[in-house]
Amino acid sequence: MKMKKLLALLLTMAMVLSLAACGSKDETPSASGDEGEGGATAESTLPLGYDPETGTEAYGPYYDEWSDMTDEELYEMAKEEVANGADTINVYATSSKMLKVVDTWNELYPELKLEVSDLDSDEVLSKAEIECETNNITADVLQTKDVNGDVFFKYYSQGVIEPFYPRDICSHIDEENLKFSYPLYASQAFWYYNTAAFSEQPIQSWWQIIEKNDDGSQKYRLYAKEIGQETAYLSLFASFITNAAEMEQSYKDIYGEDLEYTYDASKFDFEVPENNAGVEYLWRFSQCKMTFIGDGDELVLAVHNSTAEEPALALASAGKITNRDESGYDIAWCVNLTPYTALLNTESMFAVKGCDNPAGARLFIRFVTGGADGKSGGLKPFSKEGNWMLRDDVEDDWNPEPLANLGARANDLDAIYSIYPDVQDMWTLWLNQNPNM
């Protein structure tokens, strides 16, 4: 694992050098020099991400002169940008719901033309990267999520994006959710169970998901998207490895005995930690009989069609709970699993370094995350069951439970990034050894 991390850091250094020209058009207010709460200083040329010169990482929230500007101040600056020829604020987004904010934006800021491009996650980042490399920057704002550290450790240091943390809005967001980016909203994945088959949640721990009956048969039929093709799920399993002590304790709490380690790491050309409960879980899970289904609606349908005699669990995004009311499915989330239910998948907003509309970009980011009072209208398209707003002054009463009651935790991208490639390799090899697949 250490060797892979070193290679990743060397690759980052090479990319930084090759992309040194990125963002050369950037004209931003001068840095104040004040130290941010996350330990970075406004004088830093690389306020977030991995710094190859010092070998250190810096974390948010990061505050500079942009952070204290009001909507009114940014609006006046954005109109000047338009007068100077930057007539369109371009947003590259991974959510089609971003298109629904255009009309509200136009009502508030009629002088500022907004164009939203609905792209997948890879396109958002690759297009912005190419624009940076060619110094032909079109995007002003990116909306995407970072579940394994790629965005944080690569795109800041490449000069593709730069942080923007509006101080007044950030005061309403827990600092743990500001460490790696400025969030739009958070989602997560849950294990679903059949409410007709079980009067109450049948599992309390991740270990019980892979439990066997006395005769050695698998207790639950398991459904999921192919874990190896889902970055968020691999990152979750990576987190179990970095939090091995919690995984070990969870096992002992459930079964009253110490965990027995059975995995064989001899086939890997990298160092695998010994007696690690997260690795043990990955091994055991990879050997379960599973049905991979790419469509989330079909995953929860499989749970709805299951019975108490042949019970099923499915791992799917929180938003698939809408099938309960819209289609009458007998489904519910499994919450407060030990050691934790899930990792938060945070959709985040990024300013593009060197863009033509730095003030307009930041005005839009403020707008889409609710504005000064949370009532700008920008959050409305994202306000649906299975999405949680991270602002404490915005009530997301469309969800049956507040986020704090569900047992998820913030994603530690720093820890996950260093081992993610190894986890992917372990999963692939062990899944290929599964006699049930």
PDB file of C-alpha atoms in Angstrom, residues 123-311:
ATOM      1  CA  GLU A 123     -17.091  14.427 -18.220  1.00  0.00           C
ATOM      2  CA  VAL A 124     -17.301  17.283 -15.729  1.00  0.00           C
ATOM      3  CA  LEU A 125     -13.748  16.686 -14.601  1.00  0.00           C
ATOM      4  CA  SER A 126     -12.203  15.690 -17.919  1.00  0.00           C
ATOM      5  CA  LYS A 127     -13.651  18.675 -19.790  1.00  0.00           C
ATOM      6  CA  ALA A 128     -12.418  21.065 -17.108  1.00  0.00           C
ATOM      7  CA  GLU A 129      -8.998  19.388 -17.119  1.00  0.00           C
ATOM      8  CA  ILE A 130      -8.657  19.691 -20.912  1.00  0.00           C
ATOM      9  CA  GLU A 131      -9.685  23.337 -20.770  1.00  0.00           C
ATOM     10  CA  CYS A 132      -7.014  23.920 -18.140  1.00  0.00           C
ATOM     11  CA  GLU A 133      -4.337  22.129 -20.168  1.00  0.00           C
ATOM     12  CA  THR A 134      -5.122  24.145 -23.295  1.00  0.00           C
ATOM     13  CA  ASN A 135      -5.672  27.406 -21.379  1.00  0.00           C
ATOM     14  CA  ASN A 136      -9.054  27.660 -23.097  1.00  0.00           C
ATOM     15  CA  ILE A 137     -11.242  27.760 -20.022  1.00  0.00           C
ATOM     16  CA  THR A 138     -15.002  27.819 -20.571  1.00  0.00           C
ATOM     17  CA  ALA A 139     -16.386  26.458 -17.295  1.00  0.00           C
ATOM     18  CA  ASP A 140     -16.818  28.782 -14.335  1.00  0.00           C
ATOM     19  CA  VAL A 141     -18.374  26.345 -11.856  1.00  0.00           C
ATOM     20  CA  LEU A 142     -18.191  22.576 -11.391  1.00  0.00           C
ATOM     21  CA  GLN A 143     -20.697  20.469  -9.477  1.00  0.00           C
ATOM     22  CA  THR A 144     -19.586  16.920  -8.698  1.00  0.00           C
ATOM     23  CA  LYS A 145     -18.784  14.640  -5.788  1.00  0.00           C
ATOM     24  CA  ASP A 146     -15.550  13.194  -4.510  1.00  0.00           C
ATOM     25  CA  VAL A 147     -15.835   9.788  -2.856  1.00  0.00           C
ATOM     26  CA  ASN A 148     -12.261   8.487  -3.042  1.00  0.00           C
ATOM     27  CA  GLY A 149     -10.103  11.641  -2.924  1.00  0.00           C
ATOM     28  CA  ASP A 150      -9.389  12.034  -6.637  1.00  0.00           C
ATOM     29  CA  VAL A 151     -10.900  15.508  -6.864  1.00  0.00           C
ATOM     30  CA  PHE A 152      -9.271  16.763  -3.692  1.00  0.00           C
ATOM     31  CA  PHE A 153      -5.784  15.387  -4.297  1.00  0.00           C
ATOM     32  CA  LYS A 154      -5.585  15.894  -8.056  1.00  0.00           C
ATOM     33  CA  TYR A 155      -7.716  18.746  -9.313  1.00  0.00           C
ATOM     34  CA  TYR A 156      -6.729  21.358  -6.740  1.00  0.00           C
ATOM     35  CA  SER A 157      -3.038  20.635  -7.212  1.00  0.00           C
ATOM     36  CA  GLN A 158      -3.385  20.616 -10.996  1.00  0.00           C
ATOM     37  CA  GLY A 159      -4.837  24.098 -10.843  1.00  0.00           C
ATOM     38  CA  VAL A 160      -8.155  23.053 -12.382  1.00  0.00           C
ATOM     39  CA  ILE A 161     -10.280  24.146  -9.421  1.00  0.00           C
ATOM     40  CA  GLU A 162      -9.903  26.413  -6.437  1.00  0.00           C
ATOM     41  CA  PRO A 163     -11.796  26.520  -3.164  1.00  0.00           C
ATOM     42  CA  PHE A 164     -14.605  28.887  -2.331  1.00  0.00           C
ATOM     43  CA  TYR A 165     -16.029  28.859   1.176  1.00  0.00           C
ATOM     44  CA  PRO A 166     -18.578  31.628   1.875  1.00  0.00           C
ATOM     45  CA  ARG A 167     -18.009  32.306   5.548  1.00  0.00           C
ATOM     46  CA  ASP A 168     -21.582  33.214   6.503  1.00  0.00           C
ATOM     47  CA  ILE A 169     -23.045  30.050   4.967  1.00  0.00           C
ATOM     48  CA  CYS A 170     -20.236  27.844   6.300  1.00  0.00           C
ATOM     49  CA  SER A 171     -21.103  28.979   9.824  1.00  0.00           C
ATOM     50  CA  HIS A 172     -24.258  26.843   9.419  1.00  0.00           C
ATOM     51  CA  ILE A 173     -22.378  23.696   8.326  1.00  0.00           C
ATOM     52  CA  ASP A 174     -20.455  21.316  10.586  1.00  0.00           C
ATOM     53  CA  GLU A 175     -16.748  21.731   9.930  1.00  0.00           C
ATOM     54  CA  GLU A 176     -16.288  17.991   9.328  1.00  0.00           C
ATOM     55  CA  ASN A 177     -18.351  18.465   6.160  1.00  0.00           C
ATOM     56  CA  LEU A 178     -16.119  21.327   4.961  1.00  0.00           C
ATOM     57  CA  LYS A 179     -12.769  19.563   5.144  1.00  0.00           C
ATOM     58  CA  PHE A 180     -12.482  18.593   1.481  1.00  0.00           C
ATOM     59  CA  SER A 181     -15.005  20.768  -0.343  1.00  0.00           C
ATOM     60  CA  TYR A 182     -17.908  23.160  -0.059  1.00  0.00           C
ATOM     61  CA  PRO A 183     -21.084  21.042  -0.060  1.00  0.00           C
ATOM     62  CA  LEU A 184     -24.346  21.409  -1.949  1.00  0.00           C
ATOM     63  CA  TYR A 185     -26.073  18.484  -0.232  1.00  0.00           C
ATOM     64  CA  ALA A 186     -25.312  14.968   1.011  1.00  0.00           C
ATOM     65  CA  SER A 187     -26.704  11.576   0.082  1.00  0.00           C
ATOM     66  CA  GLN A 188     -25.833   8.028   1.068  1.00  0.00           C
ATOM     67  CA  ALA A 189     -26.532   4.391   0.312  1.00  0.00           C
ATOM     68  CA  PHE A 190     -28.585   2.136   2.573  1.00  0.00           C
ATOM     69  CA  TRP A 191     -29.297  -1.538   2.871  1.00  0.00           C
ATOM     70  CA  TYR A 192     -33.012  -1.996   2.256  1.00  0.00           C
ATOM     71  CA  TYR A 193     -35.194  -4.636   3.907  1.00  0.00           C
ATOM     72  CA  ASN A 194     -38.763  -5.848   3.332  1.00  0.00           C
ATOM     73  CA  THR A 195     -41.199  -4.372   5.840  1.00  0.00           C
ATOM     74  CA  ALA A 196     -43.819  -7.039   5.123  1.00  0.00           C
ATOM     75  CA  ALA A 197     -41.335  -9.803   5.916  1.00  0.00           C
ATOM     76  CA  PHE A 198     -39.940  -8.077   9.039  1.00  0.00           C
ATOM     77  CA  SER A 199     -41.899  -6.020  11.549  1.00  0.00           C
ATOM     78  CA  GLU A 200     -38.664  -4.262  12.496  1.00  0.00           C
ATOM     79  CA  GLN A 201     -35.198  -3.821  11.058  1.00  0.00           C
ATOM     80  CA  PRO A 202     -33.602  -7.295  10.926  1.00  0.00           C
ATOM     81  CA  ILE A 203     -29.938  -6.288  11.139  1.00  0.00           C
ATOM     82  CA  GLN A 204     -28.002  -3.979  13.438  1.00  0.00           C
ATOM     83  CA  SER A 205     -24.466  -4.560  12.149  1.00  0.00           C
ATOM     84  CA  TRP A 206     -22.669  -4.926   8.837  1.00  0.00           C
ATOM     85  CA  TRP A 207     -21.533  -8.347  10.027  1.00  0.00           C
ATOM     86  CA  GLN A 208     -25.117  -9.592  10.145  1.00  0.00           C
ATOM     87  CA  ILE A 209     -25.550  -8.836   6.431  1.00  0.00           C
ATOM     88  CA  ILE A 210     -23.209 -11.739   5.626  1.00  0.00           C
ATOM     89  CA  GLU A 211     -24.444 -13.983   8.424  1.00  0.00           C
ATOM     90  CA  LYS A 212     -25.007 -17.690   7.830  1.00  0.00           C
ATOM     91  CA  ASN A 213     -27.647 -20.070   9.163  1.00  0.00           C
ATOM     92  CA  ASP A 214     -26.770 -23.020  11.382  1.00  0.00           C
ATOM     93  CA  ASP A 215     -26.595 -25.270   8.323  1.00  0.00           C
ATOM     94  CA  GLY A 216     -24.001 -22.998   6.695  1.00  0.00           C
ATOM     95  CA  SER A 217     -26.372 -21.489   4.153  1.00  0.00           C
ATOM     96  CA  GLN A 218     -26.457 -17.743   3.592  1.00  0.00           C
ATOM     97  CA  LYS A 219     -29.112 -16.034   5.713  1.00  0.00           C
ATOM     98  CA  TYR A 220     -29.962 -13.215   3.275  1.00  0.00           C
ATOM     99  CA  ARG A 221     -30.099 -13.016  -0.490  1.00  0.00           C
ATOM    100  CA  LEU A 222     -27.926 -10.035  -1.331  1.00  0.00           C
ATOM    101  CA  TYR A 223     -28.485  -7.574  -4.163  1.00  0.00           C
ATOM    102  CA  ALA A 224     -26.263  -4.661  -5.149  1.00  0.00           C
ATOM    103  CA  LYS A 225     -24.584  -2.940  -8.025  1.00  0.00           C
ATOM    104  CA  GLU A 226     -21.242  -4.557  -8.797  1.00  0.00           C
ATOM    105  CA  ILE A 227     -19.110  -3.201  -5.980  1.00  0.00           C
ATOM    106  CA  GLY A 228     -15.950  -3.055  -8.093  1.00  0.00           C
ATOM    107  CA  GLN A 229     -17.623  -0.704 -10.560  1.00  0.00           C
ATOM    108  CA  GLU A 230     -18.959   1.667  -7.908  1.00  0.00           C
ATOM    109  CA  THR A 231     -16.353   4.077  -6.565  1.00  0.00           C
ATOM    110  CA  ALA A 232     -18.548   5.067  -3.623  1.00  0.00           C
ATOM    111  CA  TYR A 233     -19.000   1.457  -2.490  1.00  0.00           C
ATOM    112  CA  LEU A 234     -15.315   0.622  -2.794  1.00  0.00           C
ATOM    113  CA  SER A 235     -14.561   3.744  -0.766  1.00  0.00           C
ATOM    114  CA  LEU A 236     -16.960   2.552   1.924  1.00  0.00           C
ATOM    115  CA  PHE A 237     -15.160  -0.789   2.151  1.00  0.00           C
ATOM    116  CA  ALA A 238     -11.846   1.066   2.216  1.00  0.00           C
ATOM    117  CA  SER A 239     -13.131   3.030   5.207  1.00  0.00           C
ATOM    118  CA  PHE A 240     -13.801  -0.219   7.058  1.00  0.00           C
ATOM    119  CA  ILE A 241     -10.122  -1.066   6.602  1.00  0.00           C
ATOM    120  CA  THR A 242      -8.977   2.307   7.931  1.00  0.00           C
ATOM    121  CA  ASN A 243     -11.413   1.909  10.848  1.00  0.00           C
ATOM    122  CA  ALA A 244     -10.537  -1.715  11.528  1.00  0.00           C
ATOM    123  CA  ALA A 245     -10.713  -1.404  15.313  1.00  0.00           C
ATOM    124  CA  GLU A 246     -14.337  -0.289  15.072  1.00  0.00           C
ATOM    125  CA  MET A 247     -15.145  -3.181  12.741  1.00  0.00           C
ATOM    126  CA  GLU A 248     -13.527  -5.613  15.149  1.00  0.00           C
ATOM    127  CA  GLN A 249     -15.451  -4.216  18.109  1.00  0.00           C
ATOM    128  CA  SER A 250     -18.706  -4.353  16.166  1.00  0.00           C
ATOM    129  CA  TYR A 251     -18.189  -8.068  15.572  1.00  0.00           C
ATOM    130  CA  LYS A 252     -17.495  -8.724  19.240  1.00  0.00           C
ATOM    131  CA  ASP A 253     -20.532  -6.704  20.320  1.00  0.00           C
ATOM    132  CA  ILE A 254     -22.794  -8.773  18.068  1.00  0.00           C
ATOM    133  CA  TYR A 255     -21.410 -12.255  18.636  1.00  0.00           C
ATOM    134  CA  GLY A 256     -19.735 -11.958  22.031  1.00  0.00           C
ATOM    135  CA  GLU A 257     -16.416 -13.362  20.827  1.00  0.00           C
ATOM    136  CA  ASP A 258     -13.292 -12.201  19.056  1.00  0.00           C
ATOM    137  CA  LEU A 259     -13.193 -12.110  15.271  1.00  0.00           C
ATOM    138  CA  GLU A 260     -11.339 -14.959  13.580  1.00  0.00           C
ATOM    139  CA  TYR A 261      -9.155 -13.881  10.651  1.00  0.00           C
ATOM    140  CA  THR A 262      -9.360 -16.100   7.596  1.00  0.00           C
ATOM    141  CA  TYR A 263      -8.165 -14.039   4.621  1.00  0.00           C
ATOM    142  CA  ASP A 264      -5.083 -14.922   2.613  1.00  0.00           C
ATOM    143  CA  ALA A 265      -3.194 -11.879   1.302  1.00  0.00           C
ATOM    144  CA  SER A 266      -0.310 -13.775  -0.254  1.00  0.00           C
ATOM    145  CA  LYS A 267      -1.526 -13.268  -3.826  1.00  0.00           C
ATOM    146  CA  PHE A 268      -1.085  -9.499  -3.785  1.00  0.00           C
ATOM    147  CA  ASP A 269       2.065  -7.629  -4.807  1.00  0.00           C
ATOM    148  CA  PHE A 270       1.462  -4.950  -2.183  1.00  0.00           C
ATOM    149  CA  GLU A 271       1.364  -4.944   1.576  1.00  0.00           C
ATOM    150  CA  VAL A 272      -1.974  -5.987   3.075  1.00  0.00           C
ATOM    151  CA  PRO A 273      -2.321  -5.365   6.821  1.00  0.00           C
ATOM    152  CA  GLU A 274      -2.513  -8.443   8.991  1.00  0.00           C
ATOM    153  CA  ASN A 275      -5.484  -9.125  11.242  1.00  0.00           C
ATOM    154  CA  ASN A 276      -7.445  -6.187   9.911  1.00  0.00           C
ATOM    155  CA  ALA A 277     -11.202  -6.499  10.488  1.00  0.00           C
ATOM    156  CA  GLY A 278     -11.999  -4.348   7.456  1.00  0.00           C
ATOM    157  CA  VAL A 279      -9.948  -6.613   5.174  1.00  0.00           C
ATOM    158  CA  GLU A 280     -11.587  -9.653   6.758  1.00  0.00           C
ATOM    159  CA  TYR A 281     -15.001  -8.175   6.034  1.00  0.00           C
ATOM    160  CA  LEU A 282     -14.073  -7.434   2.430  1.00  0.00           C
ATOM    161  CA  TRP A 283     -12.924 -11.054   2.007  1.00  0.00           C
ATOM    162  CA  ARG A 284     -16.047 -12.567   3.555  1.00  0.00           C
ATOM    163  CA  PHE A 285     -18.384 -10.251   1.661  1.00  0.00           C
ATOM    164  CA  SER A 286     -16.636 -11.012  -1.626  1.00  0.00           C
ATOM    165  CA  GLN A 287     -17.355 -14.720  -1.104  1.00  0.00           C
ATOM    166  CA  CYS A 288     -21.090 -14.298  -0.557  1.00  0.00           C
ATOM    167  CA  LYS A 289     -23.633 -15.222  -3.182  1.00  0.00           C
ATOM    168  CA  MET A 290     -24.787 -11.918  -4.660  1.00  0.00           C
ATOM    169  CA  THR A 291     -26.923 -10.747  -7.532  1.00  0.00           C
ATOM    170  CA  PHE A 292     -25.588  -7.652  -9.266  1.00  0.00           C
ATOM    171  CA  ILE A 293     -28.217  -5.335 -10.754  1.00  0.00           C
ATOM    172  CA  GLY A 294     -27.275  -2.022 -12.323  1.00  0.00           C
ATOM    173  CA  ASP A 295     -30.621  -0.276 -11.842  1.00  0.00           C
ATOM    174  CA  GLY A 296     -31.474   0.992  -8.363  1.00  0.00           C
ATOM    175  CA  ASP A 297     -35.233   0.676  -8.847  1.00  0.00           C
ATOM    176  CA  GLU A 298     -34.793  -2.987  -9.719  1.00  0.00           C
ATOM    177  CA  LEU A 299     -32.648  -3.495  -6.636  1.00  0.00           C
ATOM    178  CA  VAL A 300     -35.367  -2.330  -4.261  1.00  0.00           C
ATOM    179  CA  LEU A 301     -37.970  -4.236  -6.294  1.00  0.00           C
ATOM    180  CA  ALA A 302     -36.030  -7.424  -5.531  1.00  0.00           C
ATOM    181  CA  VAL A 303     -36.389  -6.641  -1.824  1.00  0.00           C
ATOM    182  CA  HIS A 304     -40.099  -5.902  -2.236  1.00  0.00           C
ATOM    183  CA  ASN A 305     -40.575  -9.296  -3.914  1.00  0.00           C
ATOM    184  CA  SER A 306     -38.708 -11.194  -1.185  1.00  0.00           C
ATOM    185  CA  THR A 307     -40.345 -13.063   1.697  1.00  0.00           C
ATOM    186  CA  ALA A 308     -39.660 -13.907   5.320  1.00  0.00           C
ATOM    187  CA  GLU A 309     -38.805 -17.463   4.222  1.00  0.00           C
ATOM    188  CA  GLU A 310     -36.317 -16.179   1.628  1.00  0.00           C
ATOM    189  CA  PRO A 311     -35.317 -12.751   2.989  1.00  0.00           C
TER     190      PRO A 311
END
